[in-house]
């Protein structure tokens, strides 16, 4: 029976953690938007280095809601943060070229939550430090260049790890006791 609870805990930590982390991102964006509105309506988000590039600009009339307008330097593609690649030339489709940052975050998040949950269930919480170190080293170059990516990385990592640790602790204390 313990194997069933452990498998359920791993599945819950790994896969249910994604919507939880997405909810935390949405909450963080809402808080940032309210803070920006209170700080000054006259400030232009394009000039603000702390502006979240995950917030899409409103689509101009006549354009598709899911496609960015030509010339947008900040956008998302399939949930990945994108930044202007530095090229002024537009691609044949009429969209400005963009470089994705923090690619593979959803897959890395699932693996991270599985590792954290497994480490706690196995009684090896020190292994969590290895997970954080590997993840940080793997993303260091992107995080150093893009402050918004660093903020998103920290929020996602903390939300993800707290969820996995909570699921593992609940399983270990309540279900496996």
PDB file of C-alpha atoms in Angstrom:
ATOM      1  CA  UNK A   1       0.000   0.000   0.000  1.00  0.00           C
ATOM      2  CA  UNK A   2       2.915   2.330   0.663  1.00  0.00           C
ATOM      3  CA  UNK A   3       4.010   2.023  -2.966  1.00  0.00           C
ATOM      4  CA  UNK A   4       0.580   3.238  -4.096  1.00  0.00           C
ATOM      5  CA  UNK A   5       0.757   6.301  -1.810  1.00  0.00           C
ATOM      6  CA  UNK A   6       4.298   7.074  -2.984  1.00  0.00           C
ATOM      7  CA  UNK A   7       3.266   6.775  -6.644  1.00  0.00           C
ATOM      8  CA  UNK A   8       0.222   8.983  -6.007  1.00  0.00           C
ATOM      9  CA  UNK A   9       2.396  11.542  -4.228  1.00  0.00           C
ATOM     10  CA  UNK A  10       4.901  11.633  -7.105  1.00  0.00           C
ATOM     11  CA  UNK A  11       2.142  12.046  -9.693  1.00  0.00           C
ATOM     12  CA  UNK A  12       0.447  14.756  -7.611  1.00  0.00           C
ATOM     13  CA  UNK A  13       3.691  16.605  -6.946  1.00  0.00           C
ATOM     14  CA  UNK A  14       4.937  16.343 -10.517  1.00  0.00           C
ATOM     15  CA  UNK A  15       1.852  16.958 -12.600  1.00  0.00           C
ATOM     16  CA  UNK A  16      -0.648  18.785 -10.403  1.00  0.00           C
ATOM     17  CA  UNK A  17       2.153  21.187  -9.504  1.00  0.00           C
ATOM     18  CA  UNK A  18       2.052  22.769 -12.962  1.00  0.00           C
ATOM     19  CA  UNK A  19      -1.381  24.413 -12.545  1.00  0.00           C
ATOM     20  CA  UNK A  20      -0.419  25.458  -9.022  1.00  0.00           C
ATOM     21  CA  UNK A  21       2.746  27.147 -10.303  1.00  0.00           C
ATOM     22  CA  UNK A  22       0.797  28.768 -13.153  1.00  0.00           C
ATOM     23  CA  UNK A  23      -1.647  30.153 -10.578  1.00  0.00           C
ATOM     24  CA  UNK A  24       1.249  31.624  -8.586  1.00  0.00           C
ATOM     25  CA  UNK A  25       2.587  33.262 -11.778  1.00  0.00           C
ATOM     26  CA  UNK A  26      -0.849  34.725 -12.481  1.00  0.00           C
ATOM     27  CA  UNK A  27      -1.086  36.012  -8.902  1.00  0.00           C
ATOM     28  CA  UNK A  28       2.391  37.558  -9.120  1.00  0.00           C
ATOM     29  CA  UNK A  29       1.476  39.289 -12.391  1.00  0.00           C
ATOM     30  CA  UNK A  30      -1.750  40.639 -10.848  1.00  0.00           C
ATOM     31  CA  UNK A  31       0.155  42.016  -7.872  1.00  0.00           C
ATOM     32  CA  UNK A  32       2.760  43.593 -10.185  1.00  0.00           C
ATOM     33  CA  UNK A  33       0.040  45.138 -12.363  1.00  0.00           C
ATOM     34  CA  UNK A  34      -1.670  46.668  -9.329  1.00  0.00           C
ATOM     35  CA  UNK A  35       1.653  47.999  -8.037  1.00  0.00           C
ATOM     36  CA  UNK A  36       2.450  49.494 -11.447  1.00  0.00           C
ATOM     37  CA  UNK A  37      -0.961  51.149 -11.638  1.00  0.00           C
ATOM     38  CA  UNK A  38      -0.539  52.647  -8.167  1.00  0.00           C
ATOM     39  CA  UNK A  39       3.053  53.772  -8.829  1.00  0.00           C
ATOM     40  CA  UNK A  40       2.194  55.958 -11.792  1.00  0.00           C
ATOM     41  CA  UNK A  41      -0.046  55.675 -14.771  1.00  0.00           C
ATOM     42  CA  UNK A  42       2.209  57.937 -16.850  1.00  0.00           C
ATOM     43  CA  UNK A  43       5.139  55.543 -16.898  1.00  0.00           C
ATOM     44  CA  UNK A  44       5.613  53.692 -20.189  1.00  0.00           C
ATOM     45  CA  UNK A  45       6.151  49.937 -19.743  1.00  0.00           C
ATOM     46  CA  UNK A  46       8.561  49.849 -22.684  1.00  0.00           C
ATOM     47  CA  UNK A  47      10.919  52.169 -20.788  1.00  0.00           C
ATOM     48  CA  UNK A  48      10.555  50.258 -17.508  1.00  0.00           C
ATOM     49  CA  UNK A  49      13.373  47.691 -17.087  1.00  0.00           C
ATOM     50  CA  UNK A  50      11.287  45.831 -14.512  1.00  0.00           C
ATOM     51  CA  UNK A  51       8.324  45.424 -16.861  1.00  0.00           C
ATOM     52  CA  UNK A  52       7.235  41.810 -17.224  1.00  0.00           C
ATOM     53  CA  UNK A  53       7.784  40.661 -20.796  1.00  0.00           C
ATOM     54  CA  UNK A  54       5.146  38.007 -20.349  1.00  0.00           C
ATOM     55  CA  UNK A  55       2.410  40.643 -20.509  1.00  0.00           C
ATOM     56  CA  UNK A  56       1.246  40.847 -24.107  1.00  0.00           C
ATOM     57  CA  UNK A  57       0.454  44.179 -25.668  1.00  0.00           C
ATOM     58  CA  UNK A  58      -3.165  44.642 -26.742  1.00  0.00           C
ATOM     59  CA  UNK A  59      -3.622  43.504 -30.306  1.00  0.00           C
ATOM     60  CA  UNK A  60      -4.330  46.259 -32.801  1.00  0.00           C
ATOM     61  CA  UNK A  61      -7.662  46.236 -34.607  1.00  0.00           C
ATOM     62  CA  UNK A  62      -7.813  43.720 -37.410  1.00  0.00           C
ATOM     63  CA  UNK A  63      -5.037  41.467 -36.121  1.00  0.00           C
ATOM     64  CA  UNK A  64      -5.372  37.991 -34.696  1.00  0.00           C
ATOM     65  CA  UNK A  65      -5.600  37.898 -30.916  1.00  0.00           C
ATOM     66  CA  UNK A  66      -2.953  35.182 -30.608  1.00  0.00           C
ATOM     67  CA  UNK A  67      -0.357  36.715 -32.901  1.00  0.00           C
ATOM     68  CA  UNK A  68       1.936  39.539 -31.874  1.00  0.00           C
ATOM     69  CA  UNK A  69       1.941  42.760 -33.804  1.00  0.00           C
ATOM     70  CA  UNK A  70       4.942  43.457 -35.984  1.00  0.00           C
ATOM     71  CA  UNK A  71       7.566  45.326 -34.039  1.00  0.00           C
ATOM     72  CA  UNK A  72       6.599  44.002 -30.588  1.00  0.00           C
ATOM     73  CA  UNK A  73       9.839  43.482 -28.724  1.00  0.00           C
ATOM     74  CA  UNK A  74       8.286  41.669 -25.771  1.00  0.00           C
ATOM     75  CA  UNK A  75       5.939  38.747 -26.041  1.00  0.00           C
ATOM     76  CA  UNK A  76       5.438  35.084 -25.341  1.00  0.00           C
ATOM     77  CA  UNK A  77       5.443  32.099 -27.633  1.00  0.00           C
ATOM     78  CA  UNK A  78       3.670  29.009 -26.309  1.00  0.00           C
ATOM     79  CA  UNK A  79       4.179  30.267 -22.767  1.00  0.00           C
ATOM     80  CA  UNK A  80       7.910  30.893 -23.197  1.00  0.00           C
ATOM     81  CA  UNK A  81       9.264  34.373 -22.545  1.00  0.00           C
ATOM     82  CA  UNK A  82      10.672  35.961 -25.691  1.00  0.00           C
ATOM     83  CA  UNK A  83      12.905  38.971 -26.186  1.00  0.00           C
ATOM     84  CA  UNK A  84      13.874  40.925 -29.282  1.00  0.00           C
ATOM     85  CA  UNK A  85      16.721  39.175 -31.028  1.00  0.00           C
ATOM     86  CA  UNK A  86      18.297  42.522 -31.874  1.00  0.00           C
ATOM     87  CA  UNK A  87      17.520  42.298 -35.564  1.00  0.00           C
ATOM     88  CA  UNK A  88      15.529  45.161 -37.038  1.00  0.00           C
ATOM     89  CA  UNK A  89      14.496  43.060 -40.028  1.00  0.00           C
ATOM     90  CA  UNK A  90      11.171  41.300 -39.827  1.00  0.00           C
ATOM     91  CA  UNK A  91      10.763  37.650 -40.725  1.00  0.00           C
ATOM     92  CA  UNK A  92       8.810  36.749 -43.878  1.00  0.00           C
ATOM     93  CA  UNK A  93       5.611  36.312 -41.831  1.00  0.00           C
ATOM     94  CA  UNK A  94       5.774  39.988 -40.861  1.00  0.00           C
ATOM     95  CA  UNK A  95       6.659  39.283 -37.233  1.00  0.00           C
ATOM     96  CA  UNK A  96       9.758  40.630 -35.550  1.00  0.00           C
ATOM     97  CA  UNK A  97      12.277  37.925 -34.767  1.00  0.00           C
ATOM     98  CA  UNK A  98      12.464  36.916 -31.134  1.00  0.00           C
ATOM     99  CA  UNK A  99      14.697  34.711 -29.028  1.00  0.00           C
ATOM    100  CA  UNK A 100      13.036  32.372 -26.570  1.00  0.00           C
ATOM    101  CA  UNK A 101      14.357  32.324 -23.043  1.00  0.00           C
ATOM    102  CA  UNK A 102      13.678  29.812 -20.278  1.00  0.00           C
ATOM    103  CA  UNK A 103      12.795  27.132 -22.829  1.00  0.00           C
ATOM    104  CA  UNK A 104      11.674  23.802 -21.452  1.00  0.00           C
ATOM    105  CA  UNK A 105      10.551  25.292 -18.162  1.00  0.00           C
ATOM    106  CA  UNK A 106       7.448  23.109 -17.888  1.00  0.00           C
ATOM    107  CA  UNK A 107       9.393  19.881 -18.367  1.00  0.00           C
ATOM    108  CA  UNK A 108      12.146  21.013 -16.014  1.00  0.00           C
ATOM    109  CA  UNK A 109       9.484  21.956 -13.461  1.00  0.00           C
ATOM    110  CA  UNK A 110       7.904  18.501 -13.549  1.00  0.00           C
ATOM    111  CA  UNK A 111      11.296  16.845 -13.139  1.00  0.00           C
ATOM    112  CA  UNK A 112      12.193  19.259 -10.335  1.00  0.00           C
ATOM    113  CA  UNK A 113       8.976  18.521  -8.432  1.00  0.00           C
ATOM    114  CA  UNK A 114       9.463  14.770  -8.883  1.00  0.00           C
ATOM    115  CA  UNK A 115      13.034  15.020  -7.575  1.00  0.00           C
ATOM    116  CA  UNK A 116      12.057  17.154  -4.569  1.00  0.00           C
ATOM    117  CA  UNK A 117       9.161  14.878  -3.646  1.00  0.00           C
ATOM    118  CA  UNK A 118      11.287  11.756  -4.046  1.00  0.00           C
ATOM    119  CA  UNK A 119      14.126  13.280  -1.988  1.00  0.00           C
ATOM    120  CA  UNK A 120      11.796  14.039   0.917  1.00  0.00           C
ATOM    121  CA  UNK A 121      10.031  10.678   0.740  1.00  0.00           C
ATOM    122  CA  UNK A 122      13.426   8.930   0.683  1.00  0.00           C
ATOM    123  CA  UNK A 123      14.564  10.907   3.727  1.00  0.00           C
ATOM    124  CA  UNK A 124      17.296  12.715   1.784  1.00  0.00           C
ATOM    125  CA  UNK A 125      16.323  16.417   1.891  1.00  0.00           C
ATOM    126  CA  UNK A 126      19.949  17.356   1.131  1.00  0.00           C
ATOM    127  CA  UNK A 127      19.302  16.169  -2.421  1.00  0.00           C
ATOM    128  CA  UNK A 128      17.049  19.220  -2.869  1.00  0.00           C
ATOM    129  CA  UNK A 129      20.182  21.389  -2.743  1.00  0.00           C
ATOM    130  CA  UNK A 130      21.563  19.428  -5.699  1.00  0.00           C
ATOM    131  CA  UNK A 131      18.365  19.984  -7.664  1.00  0.00           C
ATOM    132  CA  UNK A 132      18.497  23.734  -7.008  1.00  0.00           C
ATOM    133  CA  UNK A 133      22.202  23.896  -7.860  1.00  0.00           C
ATOM    134  CA  UNK A 134      21.821  21.990 -11.126  1.00  0.00           C
ATOM    135  CA  UNK A 135      18.823  24.062 -12.152  1.00  0.00           C
ATOM    136  CA  UNK A 136      20.540  27.351 -11.297  1.00  0.00           C
ATOM    137  CA  UNK A 137      23.761  26.462 -13.083  1.00  0.00           C
ATOM    138  CA  UNK A 138      21.861  25.311 -16.145  1.00  0.00           C
ATOM    139  CA  UNK A 139      20.004  28.632 -16.374  1.00  0.00           C
ATOM    140  CA  UNK A 140      22.768  30.962 -15.161  1.00  0.00           C
ATOM    141  CA  UNK A 141      23.579  32.581 -18.523  1.00  0.00           C
ATOM    142  CA  UNK A 142      19.923  33.355 -19.323  1.00  0.00           C
ATOM    143  CA  UNK A 143      19.225  34.599 -15.807  1.00  0.00           C
ATOM    144  CA  UNK A 144      22.249  36.890 -15.826  1.00  0.00           C
ATOM    145  CA  UNK A 145      21.197  38.567 -19.085  1.00  0.00           C
ATOM    146  CA  UNK A 146      17.459  38.926 -18.430  1.00  0.00           C
ATOM    147  CA  UNK A 147      16.233  40.236 -15.051  1.00  0.00           C
ATOM    148  CA  UNK A 148      12.629  39.335 -15.853  1.00  0.00           C
ATOM    149  CA  UNK A 149      13.672  35.749 -16.530  1.00  0.00           C
ATOM    150  CA  UNK A 150      15.503  35.667 -13.195  1.00  0.00           C
ATOM    151  CA  UNK A 151      12.380  36.854 -11.383  1.00  0.00           C
ATOM    152  CA  UNK A 152      10.229  34.290 -13.176  1.00  0.00           C
ATOM    153  CA  UNK A 153      12.801  31.589 -12.402  1.00  0.00           C
ATOM    154  CA  UNK A 154      12.760  32.388  -8.678  1.00  0.00           C
ATOM    155  CA  UNK A 155       8.965  32.565  -8.445  1.00  0.00           C
ATOM    156  CA  UNK A 156       8.518  29.337 -10.399  1.00  0.00           C
ATOM    157  CA  UNK A 157      11.202  27.456  -8.500  1.00  0.00           C
ATOM    158  CA  UNK A 158       9.884  28.465  -5.086  1.00  0.00           C
ATOM    159  CA  UNK A 159       6.257  27.726  -5.960  1.00  0.00           C
ATOM    160  CA  UNK A 160       7.207  24.418  -7.530  1.00  0.00           C
ATOM    161  CA  UNK A 161       9.405  23.291  -4.656  1.00  0.00           C
ATOM    162  CA  UNK A 162       6.928  24.346  -1.980  1.00  0.00           C
ATOM    163  CA  UNK A 163       4.194  22.365  -3.708  1.00  0.00           C
ATOM    164  CA  UNK A 164       6.380  19.263  -4.042  1.00  0.00           C
ATOM    165  CA  UNK A 165       7.624  19.526  -0.456  1.00  0.00           C
ATOM    166  CA  UNK A 166       4.073  19.972   0.826  1.00  0.00           C
ATOM    167  CA  UNK A 167       2.802  16.937  -1.064  1.00  0.00           C
ATOM    168  CA  UNK A 168       5.766  14.847   0.125  1.00  0.00           C
ATOM    169  CA  UNK A 169       5.396  15.984   3.740  1.00  0.00           C
ATOM    170  CA  UNK A 170       1.655  15.284   3.727  1.00  0.00           C
ATOM    171  CA  UNK A 171       2.239  11.845   2.256  1.00  0.00           C
ATOM    172  CA  UNK A 172       5.037  11.003   4.670  1.00  0.00           C
ATOM    173  CA  UNK A 173       3.313  12.279   7.826  1.00  0.00           C
ATOM    174  CA  UNK A 174      -0.319  11.421   7.141  1.00  0.00           C
ATOM    175  CA  UNK A 175      -0.445   8.581   4.633  1.00  0.00           C
ATOM    176  CA  UNK A 176       2.743   6.637   5.374  1.00  0.00           C
ATOM    177  CA  UNK A 177       2.747   7.090   9.176  1.00  0.00           C
TER     178      UNK A 177
END
